[in-house]
Tab-separated table of C-alpha atoms in Angstrom:
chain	number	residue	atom	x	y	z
A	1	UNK	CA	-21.248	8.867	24.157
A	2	UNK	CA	-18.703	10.211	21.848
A	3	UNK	CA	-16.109	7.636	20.481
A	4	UNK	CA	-12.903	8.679	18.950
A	5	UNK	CA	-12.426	7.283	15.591
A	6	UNK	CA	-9.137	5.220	15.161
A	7	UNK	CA	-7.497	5.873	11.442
A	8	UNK	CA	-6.395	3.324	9.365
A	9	UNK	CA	-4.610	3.659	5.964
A	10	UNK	CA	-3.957	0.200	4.070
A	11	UNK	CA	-1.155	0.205	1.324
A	12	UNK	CA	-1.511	-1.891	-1.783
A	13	UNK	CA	-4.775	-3.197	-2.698
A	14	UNK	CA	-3.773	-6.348	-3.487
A	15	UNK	CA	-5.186	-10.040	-2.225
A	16	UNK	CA	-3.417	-9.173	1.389
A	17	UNK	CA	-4.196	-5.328	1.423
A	18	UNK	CA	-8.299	-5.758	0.384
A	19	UNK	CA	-9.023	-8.171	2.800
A	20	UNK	CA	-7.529	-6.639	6.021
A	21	UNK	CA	-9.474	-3.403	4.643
A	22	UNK	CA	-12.557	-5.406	5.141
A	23	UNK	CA	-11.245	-7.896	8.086
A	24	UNK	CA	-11.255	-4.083	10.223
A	25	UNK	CA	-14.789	-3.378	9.036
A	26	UNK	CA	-15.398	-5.694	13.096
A	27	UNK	CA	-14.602	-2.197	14.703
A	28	UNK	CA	-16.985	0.564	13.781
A	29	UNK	CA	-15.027	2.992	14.971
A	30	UNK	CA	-12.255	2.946	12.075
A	31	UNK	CA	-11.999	5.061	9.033
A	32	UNK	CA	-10.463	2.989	6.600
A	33	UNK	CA	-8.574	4.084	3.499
A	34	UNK	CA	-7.187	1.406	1.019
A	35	UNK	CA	-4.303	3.144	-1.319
A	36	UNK	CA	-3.592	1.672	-4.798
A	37	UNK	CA	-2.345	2.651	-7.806
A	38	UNK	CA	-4.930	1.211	-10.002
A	39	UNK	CA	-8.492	1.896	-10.024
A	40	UNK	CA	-9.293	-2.008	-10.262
A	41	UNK	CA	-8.598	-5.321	-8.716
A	42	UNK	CA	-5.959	-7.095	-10.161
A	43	UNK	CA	-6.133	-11.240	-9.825
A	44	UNK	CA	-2.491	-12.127	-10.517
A	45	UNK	CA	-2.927	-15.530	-9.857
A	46	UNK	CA	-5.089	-14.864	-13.410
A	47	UNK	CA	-2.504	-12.954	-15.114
A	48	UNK	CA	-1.059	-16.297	-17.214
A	49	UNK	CA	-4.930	-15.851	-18.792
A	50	UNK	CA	-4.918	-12.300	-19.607
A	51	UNK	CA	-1.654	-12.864	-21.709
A	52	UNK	CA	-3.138	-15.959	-23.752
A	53	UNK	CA	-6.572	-14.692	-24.111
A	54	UNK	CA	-7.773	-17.091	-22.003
A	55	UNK	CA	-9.799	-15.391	-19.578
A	56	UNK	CA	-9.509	-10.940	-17.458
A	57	UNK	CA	-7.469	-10.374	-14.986
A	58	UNK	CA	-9.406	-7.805	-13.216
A	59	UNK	CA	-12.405	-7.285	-10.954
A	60	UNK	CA	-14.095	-4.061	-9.455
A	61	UNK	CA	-13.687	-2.746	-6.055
A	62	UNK	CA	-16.895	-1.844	-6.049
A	63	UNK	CA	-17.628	-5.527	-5.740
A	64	UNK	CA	-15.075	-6.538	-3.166
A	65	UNK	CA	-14.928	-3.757	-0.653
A	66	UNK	CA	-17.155	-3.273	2.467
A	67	UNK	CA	-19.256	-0.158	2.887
A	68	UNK	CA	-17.196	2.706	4.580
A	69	UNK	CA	-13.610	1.996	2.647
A	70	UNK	CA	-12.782	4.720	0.629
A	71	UNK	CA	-10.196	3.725	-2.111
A	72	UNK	CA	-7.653	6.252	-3.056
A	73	UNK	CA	-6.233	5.474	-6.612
A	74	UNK	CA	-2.357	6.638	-6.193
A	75	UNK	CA	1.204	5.348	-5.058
A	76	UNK	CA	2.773	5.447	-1.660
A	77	UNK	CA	5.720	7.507	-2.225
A	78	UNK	CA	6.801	7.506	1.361
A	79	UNK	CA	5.713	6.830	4.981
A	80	UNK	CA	6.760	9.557	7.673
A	81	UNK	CA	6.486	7.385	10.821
A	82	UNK	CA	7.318	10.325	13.340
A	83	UNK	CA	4.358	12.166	11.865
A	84	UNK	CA	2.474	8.680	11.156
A	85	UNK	CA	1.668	10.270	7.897
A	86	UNK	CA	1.367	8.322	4.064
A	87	UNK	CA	2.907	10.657	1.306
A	88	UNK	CA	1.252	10.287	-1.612
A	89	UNK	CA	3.382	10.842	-5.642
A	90	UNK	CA	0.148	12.961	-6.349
A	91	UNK	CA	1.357	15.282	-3.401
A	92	UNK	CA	-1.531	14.313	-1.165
A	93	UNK	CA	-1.490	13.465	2.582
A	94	UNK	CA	-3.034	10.698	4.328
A	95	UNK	CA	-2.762	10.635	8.630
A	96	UNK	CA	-3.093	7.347	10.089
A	97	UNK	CA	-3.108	6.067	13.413
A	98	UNK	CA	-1.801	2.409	12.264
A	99	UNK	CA	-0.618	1.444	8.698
A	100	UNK	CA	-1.158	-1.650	7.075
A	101	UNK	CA	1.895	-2.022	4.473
A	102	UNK	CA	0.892	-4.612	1.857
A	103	UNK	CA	2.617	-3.320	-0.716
A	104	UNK	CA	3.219	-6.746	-2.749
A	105	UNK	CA	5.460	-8.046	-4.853
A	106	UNK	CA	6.853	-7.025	-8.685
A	107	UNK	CA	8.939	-8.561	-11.021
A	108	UNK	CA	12.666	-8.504	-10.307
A	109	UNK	CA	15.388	-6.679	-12.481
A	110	UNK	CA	16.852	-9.167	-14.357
A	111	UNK	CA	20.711	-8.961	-14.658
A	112	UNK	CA	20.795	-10.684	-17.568
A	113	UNK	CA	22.332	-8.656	-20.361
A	114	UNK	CA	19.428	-7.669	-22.951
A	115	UNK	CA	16.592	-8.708	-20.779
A	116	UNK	CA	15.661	-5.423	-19.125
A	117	UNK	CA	15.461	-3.723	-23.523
A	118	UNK	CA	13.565	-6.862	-24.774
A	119	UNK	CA	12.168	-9.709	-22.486
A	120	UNK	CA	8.768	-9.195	-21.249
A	121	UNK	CA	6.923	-9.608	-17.452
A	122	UNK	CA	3.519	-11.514	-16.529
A	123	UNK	CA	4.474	-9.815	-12.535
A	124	UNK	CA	2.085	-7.232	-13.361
A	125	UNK	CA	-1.609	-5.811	-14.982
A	126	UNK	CA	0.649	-3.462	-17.291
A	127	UNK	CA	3.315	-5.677	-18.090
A	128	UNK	CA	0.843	-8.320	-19.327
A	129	UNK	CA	-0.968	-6.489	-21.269
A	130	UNK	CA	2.108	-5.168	-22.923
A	131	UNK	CA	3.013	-8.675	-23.326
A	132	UNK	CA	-0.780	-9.439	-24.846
A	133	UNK	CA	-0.327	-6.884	-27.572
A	134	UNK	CA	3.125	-8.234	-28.611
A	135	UNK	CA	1.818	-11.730	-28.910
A	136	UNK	CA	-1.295	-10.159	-30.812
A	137	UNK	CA	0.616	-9.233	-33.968
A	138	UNK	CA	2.783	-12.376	-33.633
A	139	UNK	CA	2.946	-14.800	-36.412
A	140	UNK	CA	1.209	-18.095	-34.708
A	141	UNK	CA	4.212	-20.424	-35.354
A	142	UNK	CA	6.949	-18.107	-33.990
A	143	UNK	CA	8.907	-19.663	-31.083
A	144	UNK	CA	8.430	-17.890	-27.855
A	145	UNK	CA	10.979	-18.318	-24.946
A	146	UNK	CA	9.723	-18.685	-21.249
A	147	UNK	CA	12.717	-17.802	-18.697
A	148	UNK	CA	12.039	-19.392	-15.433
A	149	UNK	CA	10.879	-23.283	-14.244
A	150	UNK	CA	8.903	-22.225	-10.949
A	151	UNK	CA	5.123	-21.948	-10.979
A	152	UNK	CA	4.652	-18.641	-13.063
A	153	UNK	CA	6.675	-19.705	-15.495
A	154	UNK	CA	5.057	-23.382	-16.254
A	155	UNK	CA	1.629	-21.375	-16.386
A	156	UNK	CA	2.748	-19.507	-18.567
A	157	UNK	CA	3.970	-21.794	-21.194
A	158	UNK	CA	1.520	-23.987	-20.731
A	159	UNK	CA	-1.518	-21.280	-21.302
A	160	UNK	CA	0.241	-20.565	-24.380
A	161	UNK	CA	1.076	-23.323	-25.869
A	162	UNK	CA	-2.031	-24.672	-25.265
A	163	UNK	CA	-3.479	-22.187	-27.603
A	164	UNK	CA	-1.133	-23.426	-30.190
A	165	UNK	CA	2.036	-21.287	-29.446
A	166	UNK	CA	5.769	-22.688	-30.236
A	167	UNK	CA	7.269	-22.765	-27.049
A	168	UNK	CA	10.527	-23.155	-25.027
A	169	UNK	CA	10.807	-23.381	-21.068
A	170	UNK	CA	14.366	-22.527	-20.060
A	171	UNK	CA	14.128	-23.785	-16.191
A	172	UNK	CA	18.341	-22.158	-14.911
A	173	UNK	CA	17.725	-24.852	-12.733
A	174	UNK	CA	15.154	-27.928	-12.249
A	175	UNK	CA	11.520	-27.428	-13.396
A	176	UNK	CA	9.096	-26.681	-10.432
A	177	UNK	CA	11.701	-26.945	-7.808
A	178	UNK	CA	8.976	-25.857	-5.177
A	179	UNK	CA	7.292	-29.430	-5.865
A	180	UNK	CA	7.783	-32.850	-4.934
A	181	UNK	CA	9.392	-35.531	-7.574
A	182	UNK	CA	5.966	-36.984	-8.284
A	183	UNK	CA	4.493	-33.172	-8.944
A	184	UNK	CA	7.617	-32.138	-11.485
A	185	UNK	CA	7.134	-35.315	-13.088
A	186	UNK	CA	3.238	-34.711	-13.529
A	187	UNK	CA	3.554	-31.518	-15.090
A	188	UNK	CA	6.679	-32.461	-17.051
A	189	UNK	CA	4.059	-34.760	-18.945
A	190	UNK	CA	1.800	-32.365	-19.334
A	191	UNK	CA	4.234	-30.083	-20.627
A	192	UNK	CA	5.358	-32.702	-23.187
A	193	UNK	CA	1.719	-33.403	-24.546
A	194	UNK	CA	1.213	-29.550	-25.076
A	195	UNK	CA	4.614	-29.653	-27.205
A	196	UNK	CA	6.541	-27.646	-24.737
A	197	UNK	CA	10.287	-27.598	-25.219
A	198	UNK	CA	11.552	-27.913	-21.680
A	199	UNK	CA	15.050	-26.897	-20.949
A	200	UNK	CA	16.309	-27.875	-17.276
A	201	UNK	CA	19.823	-26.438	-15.805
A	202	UNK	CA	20.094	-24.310	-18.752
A	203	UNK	CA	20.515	-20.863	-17.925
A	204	UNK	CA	19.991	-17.497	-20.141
A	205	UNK	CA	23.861	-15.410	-20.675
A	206	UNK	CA	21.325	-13.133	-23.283
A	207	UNK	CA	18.390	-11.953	-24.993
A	208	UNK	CA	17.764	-10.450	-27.850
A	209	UNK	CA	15.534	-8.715	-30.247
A	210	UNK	CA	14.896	-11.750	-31.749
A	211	UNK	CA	16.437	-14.791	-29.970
A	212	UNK	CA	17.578	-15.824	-26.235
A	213	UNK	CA	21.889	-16.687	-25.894
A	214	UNK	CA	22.152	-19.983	-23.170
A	215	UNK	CA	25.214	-20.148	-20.782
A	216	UNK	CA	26.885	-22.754	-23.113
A	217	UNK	CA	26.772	-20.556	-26.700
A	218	UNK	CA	23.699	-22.019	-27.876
A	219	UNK	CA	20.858	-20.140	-29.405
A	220	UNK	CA	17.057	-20.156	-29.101
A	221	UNK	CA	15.059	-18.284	-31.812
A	222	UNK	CA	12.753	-16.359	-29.940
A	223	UNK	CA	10.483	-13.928	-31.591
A	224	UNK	CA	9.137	-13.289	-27.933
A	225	UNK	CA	10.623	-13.823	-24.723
A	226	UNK	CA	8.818	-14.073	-21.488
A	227	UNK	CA	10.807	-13.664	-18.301
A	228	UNK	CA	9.338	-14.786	-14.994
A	229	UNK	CA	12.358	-15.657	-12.891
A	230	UNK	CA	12.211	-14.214	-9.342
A	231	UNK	CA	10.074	-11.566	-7.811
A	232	UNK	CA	11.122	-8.593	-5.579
A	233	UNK	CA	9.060	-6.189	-3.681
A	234	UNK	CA	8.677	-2.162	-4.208
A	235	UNK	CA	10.878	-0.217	-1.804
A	236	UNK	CA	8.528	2.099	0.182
A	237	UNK	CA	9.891	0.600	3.580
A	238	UNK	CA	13.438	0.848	2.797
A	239	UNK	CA	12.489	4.558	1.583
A	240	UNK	CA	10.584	4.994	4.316
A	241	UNK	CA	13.994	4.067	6.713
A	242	UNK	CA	12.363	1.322	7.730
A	243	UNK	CA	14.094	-2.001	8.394
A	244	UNK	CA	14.007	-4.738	5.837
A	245	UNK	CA	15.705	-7.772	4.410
A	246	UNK	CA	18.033	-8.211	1.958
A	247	UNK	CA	14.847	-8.598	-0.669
A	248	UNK	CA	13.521	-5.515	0.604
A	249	UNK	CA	10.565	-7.194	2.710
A	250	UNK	CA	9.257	-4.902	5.825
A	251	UNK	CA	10.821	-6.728	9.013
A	252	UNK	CA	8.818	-7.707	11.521
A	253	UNK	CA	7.879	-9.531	14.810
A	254	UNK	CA	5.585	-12.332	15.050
A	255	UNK	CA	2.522	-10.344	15.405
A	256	UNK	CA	3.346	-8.833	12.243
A	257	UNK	CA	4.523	-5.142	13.547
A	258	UNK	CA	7.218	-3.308	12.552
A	259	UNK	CA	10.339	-4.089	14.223
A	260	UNK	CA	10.861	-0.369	14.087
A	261	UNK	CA	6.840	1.502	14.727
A	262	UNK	CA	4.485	-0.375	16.448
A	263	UNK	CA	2.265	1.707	14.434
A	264	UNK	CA	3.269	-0.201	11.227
A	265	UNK	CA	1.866	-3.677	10.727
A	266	UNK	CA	2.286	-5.828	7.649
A	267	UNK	CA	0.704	-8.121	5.250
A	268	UNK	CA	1.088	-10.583	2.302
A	269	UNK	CA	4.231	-10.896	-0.178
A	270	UNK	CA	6.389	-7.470	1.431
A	271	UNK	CA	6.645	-8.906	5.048
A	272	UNK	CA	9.335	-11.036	6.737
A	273	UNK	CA	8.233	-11.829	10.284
A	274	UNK	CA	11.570	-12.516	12.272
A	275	UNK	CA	13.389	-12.310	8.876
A	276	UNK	CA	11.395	-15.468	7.787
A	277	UNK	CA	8.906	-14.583	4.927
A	278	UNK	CA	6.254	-17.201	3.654
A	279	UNK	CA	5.902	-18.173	0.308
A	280	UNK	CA	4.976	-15.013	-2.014
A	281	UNK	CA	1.471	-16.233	-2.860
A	282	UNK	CA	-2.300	-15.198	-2.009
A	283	UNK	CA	-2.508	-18.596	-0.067
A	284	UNK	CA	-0.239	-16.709	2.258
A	285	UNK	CA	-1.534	-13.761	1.641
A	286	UNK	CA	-5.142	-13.665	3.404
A	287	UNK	CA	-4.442	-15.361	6.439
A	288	UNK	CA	-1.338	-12.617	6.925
A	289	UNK	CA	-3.822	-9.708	6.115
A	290	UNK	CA	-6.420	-10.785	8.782
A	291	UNK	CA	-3.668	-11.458	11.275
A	292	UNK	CA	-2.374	-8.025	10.452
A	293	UNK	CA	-5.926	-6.744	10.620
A	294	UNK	CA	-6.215	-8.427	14.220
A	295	UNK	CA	-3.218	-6.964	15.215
A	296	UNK	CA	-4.296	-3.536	14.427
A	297	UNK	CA	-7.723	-4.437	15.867
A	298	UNK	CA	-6.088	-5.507	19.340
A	299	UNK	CA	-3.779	-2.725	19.874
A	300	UNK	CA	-6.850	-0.037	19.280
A	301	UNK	CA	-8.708	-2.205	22.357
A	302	UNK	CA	-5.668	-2.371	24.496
A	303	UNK	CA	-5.255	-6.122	24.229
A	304	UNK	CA	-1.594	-8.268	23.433
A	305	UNK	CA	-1.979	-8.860	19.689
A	306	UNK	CA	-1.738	-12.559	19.003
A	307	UNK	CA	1.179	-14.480	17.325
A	308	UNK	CA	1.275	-15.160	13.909
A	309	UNK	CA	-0.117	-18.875	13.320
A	310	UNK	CA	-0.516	-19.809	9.698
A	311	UNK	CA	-0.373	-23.261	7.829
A	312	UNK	CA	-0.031	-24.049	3.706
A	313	UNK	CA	-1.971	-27.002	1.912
A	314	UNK	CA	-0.112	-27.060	-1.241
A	315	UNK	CA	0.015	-25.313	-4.421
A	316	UNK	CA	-2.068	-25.554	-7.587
A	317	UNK	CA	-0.786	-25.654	-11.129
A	318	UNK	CA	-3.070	-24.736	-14.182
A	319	UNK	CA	-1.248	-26.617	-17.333
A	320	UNK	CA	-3.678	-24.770	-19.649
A	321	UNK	CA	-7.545	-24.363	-19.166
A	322	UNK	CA	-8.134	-28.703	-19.299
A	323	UNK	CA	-5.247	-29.791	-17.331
A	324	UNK	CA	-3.773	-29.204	-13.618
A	325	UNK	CA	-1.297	-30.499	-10.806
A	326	UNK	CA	-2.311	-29.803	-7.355
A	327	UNK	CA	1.086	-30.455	-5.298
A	328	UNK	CA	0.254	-31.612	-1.705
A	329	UNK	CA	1.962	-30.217	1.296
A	330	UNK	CA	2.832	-29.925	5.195
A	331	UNK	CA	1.667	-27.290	7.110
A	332	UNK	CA	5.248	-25.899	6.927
A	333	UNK	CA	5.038	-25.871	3.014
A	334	UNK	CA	6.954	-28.650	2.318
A	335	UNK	CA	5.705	-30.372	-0.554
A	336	UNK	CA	4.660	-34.237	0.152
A	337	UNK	CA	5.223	-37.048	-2.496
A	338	UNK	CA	1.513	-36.853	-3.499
A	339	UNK	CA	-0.605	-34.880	-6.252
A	340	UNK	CA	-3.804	-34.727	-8.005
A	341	UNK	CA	-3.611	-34.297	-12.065
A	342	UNK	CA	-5.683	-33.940	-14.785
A	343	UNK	CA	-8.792	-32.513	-15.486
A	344	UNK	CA	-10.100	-32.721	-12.174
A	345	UNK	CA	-7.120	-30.883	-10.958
A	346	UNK	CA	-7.795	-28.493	-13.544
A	347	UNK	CA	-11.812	-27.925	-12.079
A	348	UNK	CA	-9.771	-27.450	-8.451
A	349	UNK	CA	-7.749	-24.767	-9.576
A	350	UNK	CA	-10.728	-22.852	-11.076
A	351	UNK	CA	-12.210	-23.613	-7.496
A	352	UNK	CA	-9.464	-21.859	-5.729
A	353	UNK	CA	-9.222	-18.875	-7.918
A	354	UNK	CA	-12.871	-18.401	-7.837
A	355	UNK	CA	-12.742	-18.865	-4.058
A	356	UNK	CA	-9.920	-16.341	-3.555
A	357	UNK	CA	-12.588	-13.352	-4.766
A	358	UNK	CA	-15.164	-15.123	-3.185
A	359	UNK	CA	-13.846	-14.815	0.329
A	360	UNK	CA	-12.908	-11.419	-0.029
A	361	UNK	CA	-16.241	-10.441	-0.954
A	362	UNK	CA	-17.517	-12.922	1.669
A	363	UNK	CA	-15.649	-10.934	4.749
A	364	UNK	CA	-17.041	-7.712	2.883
A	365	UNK	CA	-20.236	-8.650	3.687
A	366	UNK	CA	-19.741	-10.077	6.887
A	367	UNK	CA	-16.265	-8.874	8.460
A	368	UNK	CA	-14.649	-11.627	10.667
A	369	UNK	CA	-15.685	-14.626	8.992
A	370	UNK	CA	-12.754	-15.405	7.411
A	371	UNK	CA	-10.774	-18.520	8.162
A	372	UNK	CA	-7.328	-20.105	7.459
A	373	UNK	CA	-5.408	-23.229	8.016
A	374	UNK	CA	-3.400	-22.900	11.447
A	375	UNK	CA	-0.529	-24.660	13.162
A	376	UNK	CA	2.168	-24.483	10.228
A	377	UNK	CA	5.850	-23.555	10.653
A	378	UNK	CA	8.483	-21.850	9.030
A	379	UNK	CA	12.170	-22.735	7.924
A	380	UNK	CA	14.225	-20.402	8.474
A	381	UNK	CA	14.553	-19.632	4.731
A	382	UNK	CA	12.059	-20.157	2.287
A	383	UNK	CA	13.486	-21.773	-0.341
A	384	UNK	CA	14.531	-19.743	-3.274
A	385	UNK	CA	12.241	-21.303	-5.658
A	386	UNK	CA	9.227	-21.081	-3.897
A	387	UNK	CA	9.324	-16.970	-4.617
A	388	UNK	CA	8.769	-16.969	-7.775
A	389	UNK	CA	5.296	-19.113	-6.948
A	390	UNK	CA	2.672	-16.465	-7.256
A	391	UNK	CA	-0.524	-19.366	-7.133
């Protein structure tokens, strides 16, 4: 018997876009394409390393995607949902049946006069290495400026001081306001020990060439400055006329479909379902890509797709390569008064990010084995500085 063959294109090969290309490997009867602009696997959640020297940032698909995928190195330049076809900026075509838009998250704009000319980005593989190179011919005692207290920004400074760097945290508002009391006061220690200069409701008016300009007139020398305050996502949907929020995340329903083409189905850091996005991180971002996957994977056998039903543990905090913070948390992502720290913390950490590849190759191999923490639920907003948490 003849089967018709149901086609799939995935967008962004990313944490959430990889493993829905392999969580549809169940069905047989899908062609799956996964579109990317790089050639390689980027681990963000490793980026921090990259910068200091520390550790690579990258992995092979070769490694990480089930037989039958074919990868397409290029950018989404717009989806033509009438037509249900994925231009391409090379000027290719793909046709799908169903799209998977995981897309991801970037590094915002900042509005900050002087940051755009001479502040640098760990939101990206290109922007950190960028940032590598500039630290390269940098004179080890010159002070470097972090911009930004949430979780990127604290593993940040702490990778590089801990490799001897002068450095200043400027927070704009508390530091880690995405953890409890007990977790900013654990890695506030940490912080100290490493010789971090932490800077809390101090906010950046400018940056320079050569030094950062605070709200009240003071000024930071700052040979480099590193800015990782707030993310955003690309705007392929918005491009695309598709509906989004005011961040520019795909808006969706609770099985993770397009408000606007039931054709479209979402994933990881670009989708608000009912206008109420999860945290941007990959601890969001596989359980959303296999939901999206099993949405997909329902519709093509005529069954209800199910509800989205996700919950969070907590986040984990790398304070250099010896030292962590693992914040506890409700299912709804609220952080609880309790933490693990130290080196122990540290060895989790490791744990997860190894684990993170590890059950992407996993559901490679075996498609459908992949399992998340359920029962969680949302607030209706997530709170502003949990988006700039990319752990």
């Amino acid at each position: 018997m003849n089967h018709q063959r149901t086609h799939v294109v995935v967008v962004g090969g990313g944490y959430a876009g990889t493993l829905a290309a392999n969580h549809l490997r169940q069905c047989a009867d899908i062609d799956i394409r996964l579109v990317n602009p790089r050639p390689v696997f980027v681990e963000r959640i490793r980026l921090h390393q990259l910068v200091a020297g520390t550790g690579t940032a990258t992995a092979d698909y070769a490694t990480l995607l089930g037989d039958g995928i074919g990868l397409v190195v290029d950018s989404a330049e717009r989806i033509h949902t009438a037509a249900r076809r994925l231009l391409l900026t090379s000027g290719a075509v793909l046709d799908y049946d169903y799209l998977i838009y995981a897309v991801g998250s970037t590094g915002a704009t900042p509005a900050v006069a002087g940051a755009a000319e001479f502040a640098y980005s760990v939101a990206d593989l290109e922007s950190a290495k960028r940032l590598r190179y500039a630290l390269a011919d940098l004179h080890p005692d010159a002070a470097i400026t972090v911009v930004g207290g949430g979780l990127t920004g604290i593993e940040t400074a702490s990778e590089l001081a801990e490799q001897g760097r002068r450095v200043s945290l400027v927070c704009g508002g508390m530091l880690g306001p995405s953890l409890s009391a007990r977790g900013r006061r654990s890695v506030a220690k940490q912080l100290r020990k490493l010789g971090v200069s932490v800077l809390e409701s101090a906010a950046v008016s400018q940056v320079r060439w050569d030094a950062v300009v605070l709200a009240d007139g003071a000024v930071l020398p700052s040979a480099v400055t590193v800015w990782t305050a707030g993310f955003g996502v690309p705007d392929l949907a918005a491009r695309s006329g598709l509906r989004t929020d005011a961040l520019g995340r795909l808006l969706t329903d609770e099985t993770l479909t397009s408000v606007d083409d039931e054709r479209i189905v979402a994933a990881g850091d670009a989708a608000a379902p009912s206008g109420q996005p999860l945290r941007m991180s990959c601890q969001a971002a596989g359980p959303l890509a296999a939901q999206a996957a099993n949405t997909v994977l329902s519709r093509i056998a005529g069954r209800s797709p199910a509800a989205l039903n996700q919950a969070f543990v907590g986040q984990c905090v790398s304070l250099g390569r010896r030292h962590g913070t693992i914040q506890l948390a409700r299912g709804d992502d609220t952080p609880v008064n309790v933490v693990v720290a130290g080196r122990s913390a540290a060895s989790i950490k490791e744990a997860v990010c190894k684990g993170t590849l590890w059950a992407i190759r996993r559901e490679a191999a075996k498609p459908g084995t992949y399992r998340w923490f359920r029962g969680g639920t949302r607030p209706a907003q997530a709170p502003a500085g949990q988006q700039v948490a990319l752990q």
